[in-house]
Short mmCIF file of C-alpha atoms and ligand atoms in Angstrom, two decimals:
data_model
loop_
_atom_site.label_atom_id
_atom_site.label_comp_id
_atom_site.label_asym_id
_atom_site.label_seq_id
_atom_site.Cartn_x
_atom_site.Cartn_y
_atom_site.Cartn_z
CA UNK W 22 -20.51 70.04 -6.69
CA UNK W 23 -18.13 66.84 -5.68
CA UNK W 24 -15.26 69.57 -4.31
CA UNK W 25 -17.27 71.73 -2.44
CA UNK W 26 -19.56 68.89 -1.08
CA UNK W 27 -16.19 67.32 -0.05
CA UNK W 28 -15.06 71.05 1.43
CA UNK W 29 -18.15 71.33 3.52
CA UNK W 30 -17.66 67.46 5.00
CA UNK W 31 -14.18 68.49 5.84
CA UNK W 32 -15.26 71.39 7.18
CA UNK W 33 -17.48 69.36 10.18
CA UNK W 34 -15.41 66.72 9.71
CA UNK W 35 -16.51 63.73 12.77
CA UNK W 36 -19.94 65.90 12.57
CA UNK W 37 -22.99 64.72 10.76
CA UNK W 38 -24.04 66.77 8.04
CA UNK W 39 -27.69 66.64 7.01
CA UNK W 40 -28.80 65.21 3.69
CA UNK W 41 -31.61 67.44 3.27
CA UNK W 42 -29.59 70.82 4.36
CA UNK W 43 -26.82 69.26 1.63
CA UNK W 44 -30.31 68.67 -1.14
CA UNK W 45 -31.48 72.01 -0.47
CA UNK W 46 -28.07 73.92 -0.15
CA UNK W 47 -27.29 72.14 -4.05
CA UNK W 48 -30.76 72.12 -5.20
CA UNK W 49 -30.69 68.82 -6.11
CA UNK W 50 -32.08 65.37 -4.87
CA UNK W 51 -31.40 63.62 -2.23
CA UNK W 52 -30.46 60.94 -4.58
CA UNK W 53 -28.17 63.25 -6.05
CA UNK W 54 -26.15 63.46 -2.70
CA UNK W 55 -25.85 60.26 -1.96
CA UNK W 56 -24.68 59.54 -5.47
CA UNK W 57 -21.72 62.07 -5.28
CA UNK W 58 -20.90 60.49 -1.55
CA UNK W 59 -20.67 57.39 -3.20
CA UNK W 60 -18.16 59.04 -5.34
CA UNK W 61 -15.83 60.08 -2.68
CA UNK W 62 -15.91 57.00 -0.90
CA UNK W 63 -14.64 55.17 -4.21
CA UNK W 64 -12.21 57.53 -4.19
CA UNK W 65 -10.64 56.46 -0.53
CA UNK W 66 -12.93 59.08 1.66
CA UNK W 67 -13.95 57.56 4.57
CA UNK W 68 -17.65 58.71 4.90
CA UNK W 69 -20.59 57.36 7.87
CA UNK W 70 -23.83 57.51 6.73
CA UNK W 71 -27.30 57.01 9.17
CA UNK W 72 -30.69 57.75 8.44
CA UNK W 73 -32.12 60.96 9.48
CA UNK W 74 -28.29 62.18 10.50
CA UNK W 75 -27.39 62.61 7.50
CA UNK W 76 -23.53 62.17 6.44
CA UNK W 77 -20.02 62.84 8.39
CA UNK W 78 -16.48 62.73 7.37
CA UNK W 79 -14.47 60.36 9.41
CA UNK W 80 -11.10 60.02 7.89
CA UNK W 81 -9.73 61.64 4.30
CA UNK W 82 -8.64 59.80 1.78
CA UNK W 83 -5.98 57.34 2.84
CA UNK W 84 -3.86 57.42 -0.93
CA UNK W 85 -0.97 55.20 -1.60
CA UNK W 86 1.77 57.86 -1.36
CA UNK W 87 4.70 56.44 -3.17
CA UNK W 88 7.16 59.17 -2.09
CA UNK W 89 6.72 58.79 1.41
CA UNK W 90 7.05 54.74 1.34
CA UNK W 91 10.54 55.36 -0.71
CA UNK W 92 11.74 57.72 2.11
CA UNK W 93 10.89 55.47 4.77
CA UNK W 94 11.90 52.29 3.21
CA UNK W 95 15.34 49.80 3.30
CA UNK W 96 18.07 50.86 0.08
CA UNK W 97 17.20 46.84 -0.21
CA UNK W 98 14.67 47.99 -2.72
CA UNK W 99 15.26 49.85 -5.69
CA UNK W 100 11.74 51.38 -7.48
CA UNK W 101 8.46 51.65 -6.58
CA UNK W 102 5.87 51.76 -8.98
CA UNK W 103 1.83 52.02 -7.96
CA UNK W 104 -1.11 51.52 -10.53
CA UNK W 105 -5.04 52.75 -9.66
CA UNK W 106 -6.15 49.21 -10.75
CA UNK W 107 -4.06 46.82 -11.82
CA UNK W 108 -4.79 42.63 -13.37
CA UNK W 109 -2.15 41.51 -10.25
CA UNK W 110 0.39 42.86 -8.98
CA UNK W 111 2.32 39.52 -8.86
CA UNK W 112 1.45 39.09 -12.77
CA UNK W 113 2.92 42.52 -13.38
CA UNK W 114 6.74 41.74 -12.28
CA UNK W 115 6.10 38.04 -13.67
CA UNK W 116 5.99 40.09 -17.03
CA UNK W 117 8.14 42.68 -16.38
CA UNK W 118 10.93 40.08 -14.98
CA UNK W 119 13.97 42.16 -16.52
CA UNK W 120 13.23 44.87 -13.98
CA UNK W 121 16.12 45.57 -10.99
CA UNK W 122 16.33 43.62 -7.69
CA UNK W 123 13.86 44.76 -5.37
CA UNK W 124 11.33 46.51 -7.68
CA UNK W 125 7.92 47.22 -5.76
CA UNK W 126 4.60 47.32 -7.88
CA UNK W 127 1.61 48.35 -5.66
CA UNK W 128 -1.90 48.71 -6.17
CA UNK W 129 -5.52 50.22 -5.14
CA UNK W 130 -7.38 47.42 -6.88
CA UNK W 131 -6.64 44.63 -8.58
CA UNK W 132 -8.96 42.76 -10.92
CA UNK W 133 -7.40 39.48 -11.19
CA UNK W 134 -5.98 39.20 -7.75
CA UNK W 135 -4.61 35.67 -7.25
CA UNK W 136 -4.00 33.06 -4.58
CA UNK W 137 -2.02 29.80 -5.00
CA UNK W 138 -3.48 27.17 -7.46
CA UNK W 139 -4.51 30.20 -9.28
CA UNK W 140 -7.73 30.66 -6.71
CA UNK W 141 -9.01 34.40 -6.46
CA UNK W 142 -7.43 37.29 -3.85
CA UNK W 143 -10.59 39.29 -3.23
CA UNK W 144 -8.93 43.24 -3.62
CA UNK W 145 -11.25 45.59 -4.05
CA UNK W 146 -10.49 49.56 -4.19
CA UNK W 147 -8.90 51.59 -1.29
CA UNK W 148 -9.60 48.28 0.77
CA UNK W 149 -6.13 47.01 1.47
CA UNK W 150 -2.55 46.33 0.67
CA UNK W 151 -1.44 44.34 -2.75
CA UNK W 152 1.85 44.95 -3.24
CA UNK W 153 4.46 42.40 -4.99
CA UNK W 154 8.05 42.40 -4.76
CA UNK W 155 10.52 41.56 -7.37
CA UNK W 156 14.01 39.18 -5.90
CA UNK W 157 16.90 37.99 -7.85
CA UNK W 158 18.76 35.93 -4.67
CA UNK W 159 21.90 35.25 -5.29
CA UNK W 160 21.73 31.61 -3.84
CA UNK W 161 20.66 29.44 -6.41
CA UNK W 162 18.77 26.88 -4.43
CA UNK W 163 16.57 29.13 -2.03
CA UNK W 164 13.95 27.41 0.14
CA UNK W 165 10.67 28.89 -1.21
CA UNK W 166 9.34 27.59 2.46
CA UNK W 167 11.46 29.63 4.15
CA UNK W 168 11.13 32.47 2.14
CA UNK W 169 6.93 32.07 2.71
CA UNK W 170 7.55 31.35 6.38
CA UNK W 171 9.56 34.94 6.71
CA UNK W 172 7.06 36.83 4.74
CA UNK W 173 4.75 35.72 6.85
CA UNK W 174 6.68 36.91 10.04
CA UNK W 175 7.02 40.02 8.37
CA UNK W 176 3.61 40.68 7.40
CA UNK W 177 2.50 39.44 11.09
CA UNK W 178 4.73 41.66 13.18
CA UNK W 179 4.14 44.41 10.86
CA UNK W 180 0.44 43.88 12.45
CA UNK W 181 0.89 42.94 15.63
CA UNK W 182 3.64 45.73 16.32
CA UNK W 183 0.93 48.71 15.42
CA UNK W 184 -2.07 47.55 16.21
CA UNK W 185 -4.00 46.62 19.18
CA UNK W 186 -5.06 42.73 17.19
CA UNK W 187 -3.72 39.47 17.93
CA UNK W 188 -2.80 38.23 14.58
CA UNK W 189 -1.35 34.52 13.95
CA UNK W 190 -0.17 32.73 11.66
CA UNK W 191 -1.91 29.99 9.89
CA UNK W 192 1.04 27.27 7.86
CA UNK W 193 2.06 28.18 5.96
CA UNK W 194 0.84 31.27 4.16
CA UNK W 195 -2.53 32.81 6.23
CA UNK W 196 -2.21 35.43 8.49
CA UNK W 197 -5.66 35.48 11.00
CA UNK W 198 -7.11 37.44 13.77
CA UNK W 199 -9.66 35.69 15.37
CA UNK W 200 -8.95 32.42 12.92
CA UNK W 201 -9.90 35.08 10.08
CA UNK W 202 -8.22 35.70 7.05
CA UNK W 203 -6.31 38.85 7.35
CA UNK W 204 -3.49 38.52 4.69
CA UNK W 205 -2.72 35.96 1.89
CA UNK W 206 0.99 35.32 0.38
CA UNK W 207 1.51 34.15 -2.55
CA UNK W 208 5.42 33.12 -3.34
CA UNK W 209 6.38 32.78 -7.39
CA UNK W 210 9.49 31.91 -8.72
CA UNK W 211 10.90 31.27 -12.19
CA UNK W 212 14.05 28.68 -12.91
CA UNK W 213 16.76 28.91 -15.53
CA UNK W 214 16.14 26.31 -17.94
CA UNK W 215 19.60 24.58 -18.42
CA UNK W 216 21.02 25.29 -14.20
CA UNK W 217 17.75 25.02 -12.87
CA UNK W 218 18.86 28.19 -10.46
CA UNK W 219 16.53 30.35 -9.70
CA UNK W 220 16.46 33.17 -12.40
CA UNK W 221 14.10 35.61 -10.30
CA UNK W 222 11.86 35.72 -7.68
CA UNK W 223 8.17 37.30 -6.76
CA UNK W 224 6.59 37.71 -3.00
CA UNK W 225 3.04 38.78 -3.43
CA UNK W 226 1.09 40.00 -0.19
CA UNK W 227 -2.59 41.05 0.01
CA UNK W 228 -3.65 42.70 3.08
CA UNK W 229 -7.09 43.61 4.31
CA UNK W 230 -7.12 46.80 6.00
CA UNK W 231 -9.80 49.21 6.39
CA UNK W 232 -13.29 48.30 7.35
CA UNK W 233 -15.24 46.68 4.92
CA UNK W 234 -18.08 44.17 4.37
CA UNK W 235 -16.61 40.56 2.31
CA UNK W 236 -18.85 38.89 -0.42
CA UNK W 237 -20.90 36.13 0.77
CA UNK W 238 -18.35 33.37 -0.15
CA UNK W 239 -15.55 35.13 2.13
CA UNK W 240 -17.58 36.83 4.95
CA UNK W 241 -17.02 33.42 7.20
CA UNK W 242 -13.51 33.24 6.28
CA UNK W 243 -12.02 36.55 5.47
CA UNK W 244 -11.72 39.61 8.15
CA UNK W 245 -9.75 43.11 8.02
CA UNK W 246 -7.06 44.37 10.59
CA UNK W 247 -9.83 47.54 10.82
CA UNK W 248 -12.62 45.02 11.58
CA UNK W 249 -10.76 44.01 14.90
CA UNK W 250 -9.86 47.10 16.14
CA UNK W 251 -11.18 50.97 16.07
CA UNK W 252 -8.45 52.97 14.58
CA UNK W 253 -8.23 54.17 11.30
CA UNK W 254 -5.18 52.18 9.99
CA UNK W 255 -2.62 54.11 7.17
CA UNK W 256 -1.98 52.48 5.04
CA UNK W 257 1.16 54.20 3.77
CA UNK W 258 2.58 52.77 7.65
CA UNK W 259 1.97 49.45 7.23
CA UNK W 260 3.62 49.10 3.64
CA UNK W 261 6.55 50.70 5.42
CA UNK W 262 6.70 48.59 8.39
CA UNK W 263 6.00 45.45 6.21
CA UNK W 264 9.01 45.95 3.39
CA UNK W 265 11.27 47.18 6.29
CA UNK W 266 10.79 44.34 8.74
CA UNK W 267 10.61 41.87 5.45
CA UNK W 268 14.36 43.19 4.33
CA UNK W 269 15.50 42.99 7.75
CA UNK W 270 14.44 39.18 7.96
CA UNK W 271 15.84 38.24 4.52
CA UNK W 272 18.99 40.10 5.02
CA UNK W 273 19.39 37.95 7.62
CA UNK W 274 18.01 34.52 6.68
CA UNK W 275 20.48 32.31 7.85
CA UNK W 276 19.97 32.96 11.64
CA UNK W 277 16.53 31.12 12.50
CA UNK W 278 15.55 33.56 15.07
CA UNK W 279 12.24 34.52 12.81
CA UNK W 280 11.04 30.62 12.69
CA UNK W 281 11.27 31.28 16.84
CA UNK W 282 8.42 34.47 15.45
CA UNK W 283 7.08 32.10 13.37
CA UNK W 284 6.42 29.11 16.26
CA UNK W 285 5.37 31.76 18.52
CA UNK W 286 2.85 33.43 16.66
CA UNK W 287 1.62 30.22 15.25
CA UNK W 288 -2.39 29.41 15.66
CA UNK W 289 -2.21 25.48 15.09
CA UNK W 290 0.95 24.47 16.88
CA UNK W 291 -0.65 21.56 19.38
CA UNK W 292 -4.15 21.88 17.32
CA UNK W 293 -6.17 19.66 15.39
CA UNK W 294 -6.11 20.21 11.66
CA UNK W 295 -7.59 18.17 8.48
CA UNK W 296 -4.01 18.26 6.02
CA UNK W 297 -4.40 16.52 2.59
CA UNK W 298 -1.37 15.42 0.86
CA UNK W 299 -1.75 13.85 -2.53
CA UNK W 300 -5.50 14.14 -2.39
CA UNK W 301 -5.77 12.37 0.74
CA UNK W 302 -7.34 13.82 3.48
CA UNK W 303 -6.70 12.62 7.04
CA UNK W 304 -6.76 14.39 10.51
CA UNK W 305 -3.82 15.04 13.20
CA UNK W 306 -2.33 17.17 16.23
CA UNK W 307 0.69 20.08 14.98
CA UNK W 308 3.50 18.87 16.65
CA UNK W 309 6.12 21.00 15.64
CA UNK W 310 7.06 23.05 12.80
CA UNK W 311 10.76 22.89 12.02
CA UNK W 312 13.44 25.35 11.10
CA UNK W 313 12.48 24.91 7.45
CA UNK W 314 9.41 25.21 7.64
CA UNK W 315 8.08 21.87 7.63
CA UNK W 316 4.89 20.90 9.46
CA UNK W 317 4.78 18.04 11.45
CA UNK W 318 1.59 16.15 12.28
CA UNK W 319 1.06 13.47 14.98
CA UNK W 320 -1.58 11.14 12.95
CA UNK W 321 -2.41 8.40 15.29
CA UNK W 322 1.42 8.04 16.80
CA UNK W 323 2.97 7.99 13.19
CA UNK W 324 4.44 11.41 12.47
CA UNK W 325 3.79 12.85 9.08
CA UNK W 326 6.05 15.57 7.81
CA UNK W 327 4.59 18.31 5.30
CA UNK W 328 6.72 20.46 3.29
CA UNK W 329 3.50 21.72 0.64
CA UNK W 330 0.10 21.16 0.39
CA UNK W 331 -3.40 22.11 2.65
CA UNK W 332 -4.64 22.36 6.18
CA UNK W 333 -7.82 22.69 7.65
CA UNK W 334 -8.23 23.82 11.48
CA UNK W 335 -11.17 21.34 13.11
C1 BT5 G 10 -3.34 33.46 -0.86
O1 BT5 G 10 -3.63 32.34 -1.58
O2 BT5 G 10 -3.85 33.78 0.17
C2 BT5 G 10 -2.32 34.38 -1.52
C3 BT5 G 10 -2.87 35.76 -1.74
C4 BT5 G 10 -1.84 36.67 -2.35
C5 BT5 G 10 -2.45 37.96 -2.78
C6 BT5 G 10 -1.40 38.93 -3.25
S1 BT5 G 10 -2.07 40.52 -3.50
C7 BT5 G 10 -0.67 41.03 -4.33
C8 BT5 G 10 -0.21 39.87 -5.19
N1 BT5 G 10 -0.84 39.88 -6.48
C9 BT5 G 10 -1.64 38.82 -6.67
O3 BT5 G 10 -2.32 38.59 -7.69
N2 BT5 G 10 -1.60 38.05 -5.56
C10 BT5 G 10 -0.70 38.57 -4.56
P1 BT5 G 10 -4.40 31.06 -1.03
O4 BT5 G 10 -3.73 30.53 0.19
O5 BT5 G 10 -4.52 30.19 -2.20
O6 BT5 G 10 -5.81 31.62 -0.59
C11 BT5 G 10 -6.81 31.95 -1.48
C12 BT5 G 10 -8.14 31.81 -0.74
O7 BT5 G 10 -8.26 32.84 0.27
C13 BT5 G 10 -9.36 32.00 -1.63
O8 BT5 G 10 -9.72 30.79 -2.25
C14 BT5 G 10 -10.41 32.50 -0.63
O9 BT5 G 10 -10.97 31.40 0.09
C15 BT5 G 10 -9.60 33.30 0.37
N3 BT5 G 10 -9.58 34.74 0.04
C16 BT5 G 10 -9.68 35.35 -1.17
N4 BT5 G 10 -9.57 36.67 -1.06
C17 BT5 G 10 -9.42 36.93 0.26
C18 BT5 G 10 -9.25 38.13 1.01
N5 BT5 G 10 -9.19 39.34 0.46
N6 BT5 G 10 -9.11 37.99 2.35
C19 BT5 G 10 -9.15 36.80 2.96
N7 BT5 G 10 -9.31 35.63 2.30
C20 BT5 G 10 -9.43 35.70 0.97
#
């Protein structure tokens, strides 16, 4: 029933389809419908439903395809490997630390997405983007804040570039539309124990991008790119678009051209924000954030420079 319910959706695909012709065509419920739509759209099909209509097809099924990311991607990376549902991405490489420079691990789902200070990633199935990436740098003393700071730039242009949204960046690790939370990075890294040089490397990026309703706790806070805009967004793209321009910027590091991205796509440069260092909180204007990625604050004429920590926009 689920293939040729699916056939005759594609068939009038943007047309509605009515539930009762669909019941009677089956000869089964109208429960029974709904049920196997229900199915489909856990498996990625992108189905409209309104009372009396009945149902229409609005976009297939928008799979990971790992063979047309590898085509379309930098020889920077090396393998890609994609899991249905997955703990975290980031938890995956953390384990499997031995694999090469520049392995990819991407997901549908993941049921123990993670933010920093081990908070939850909310990344629920054919949603979004959760991909991690595996580095071994050759420098042994990279600048985890610059490394953030270019992810971010990555993940922000890759946005901005395709989509009609005007996405900013939030220090040091947010990207917003509309001072919503559109992507989360989370940076990992592990040291060698006697050099204290960095032994490997993990950039973990969650991306909400089809339309979707948030849980009470993030519907305030949390938005996706589809949310602000009314195209159907491929996935597939974006991962491309997001590894390439994220290669591009790391390859090239050294020239400071993407903190210029970074300043100029910022959403609290010359704002107030709350910041809390050391678990005090206190309020000041952005001044400036610096080639390293430092923010700097203007608390009541003394400047107050912040390489870690929180912010609040107020
Ligand atoms: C982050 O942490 O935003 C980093 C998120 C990194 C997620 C990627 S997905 C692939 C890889 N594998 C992982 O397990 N993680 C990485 P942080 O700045 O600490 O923000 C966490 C906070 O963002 C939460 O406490 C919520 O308030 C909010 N949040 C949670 N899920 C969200 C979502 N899907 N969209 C927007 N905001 C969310």
């Amino acid at each position: 029933m689920r293939n040729k319910l699916l056939k005759i959706l594609q068939e009038n695909k943007n047309e509605f389809v009515n539930g009762n012709e669909l019941a009677k065509l089956f000869d089964v419920s109208k429960m029974a419908i709904s049920k196997q739509v229900k199915n489909l759209r856990n498996d990625g099909y992108i189905i409209e439903s309104k009372p009396n209509k009945g149902y229409r097809l609005l976009h297939n099924k928008d799979s990971i395809d790992i063979d047309y990311i590898s085509s379309k991607i930098d020889t920077f990376y090396s393998n890609i490997e994609f899991f249905k549902t997955i703990d975290s991405t980031n938890n995956y490489l953390k384990i499997n630390n031995q694999l090469k420079q520049g392995h990819i691990v991407i997901a549908d789902n993941q049921s123990e997405g993670r933010g920093r200070s081990n908070r939850k990633f909310f990344s629920p199935l054919n949603s979004g983007i959760y991909l991690s990436i595996l580095l071994k740098p050759k420098d042994s003393v990279l600048n985890l804040l610059k490394l953030t700071s270019l992810t971010a730039v990555a993940v922000n242009e890759a946005i901005k570039e395709h989509y009609p949204v005007n996405s900013q960046i939030k220090w040091v690790n947010d990207i917003l539309i509309d001072n919503k939370k559109v992507s989360g990075i989370l940076l990992e890294a592990s040291l060698e124990m006697n050099t204290a040089n960095l032994e490997y490397l993990i950039i973990g990026i969650g991306i909400n991008v089809h339309k979707q309703k948030f849980p009470d706790d993030l519907k305030e806070i949390a938005t996706s790119i589809e949310n602000n805009c009314d195209l159907y967004i491929s996935r597939n793209e974006l991962i491309v678009s997001v590894l390439n321009n994220l290669s591009e910027i790391y390859n090239d590091m050294n020239n400071s051209i993407y903190m210029d991205k970074y300043r100029n796509n910022s959403a609290i440069i010359n704002k107030k924000i709350e910041y809390t260092i050391n678990n005090k909180t206190s309020n000041g204007i952005v001044v400036k954030i610096d080639n390293m990625g430092h923010l700097h604050i203007n608390d009541n004429n003394e400047i107050i420079i912040m390489n870690s920590g929180e912010i609040k926009m107020i």
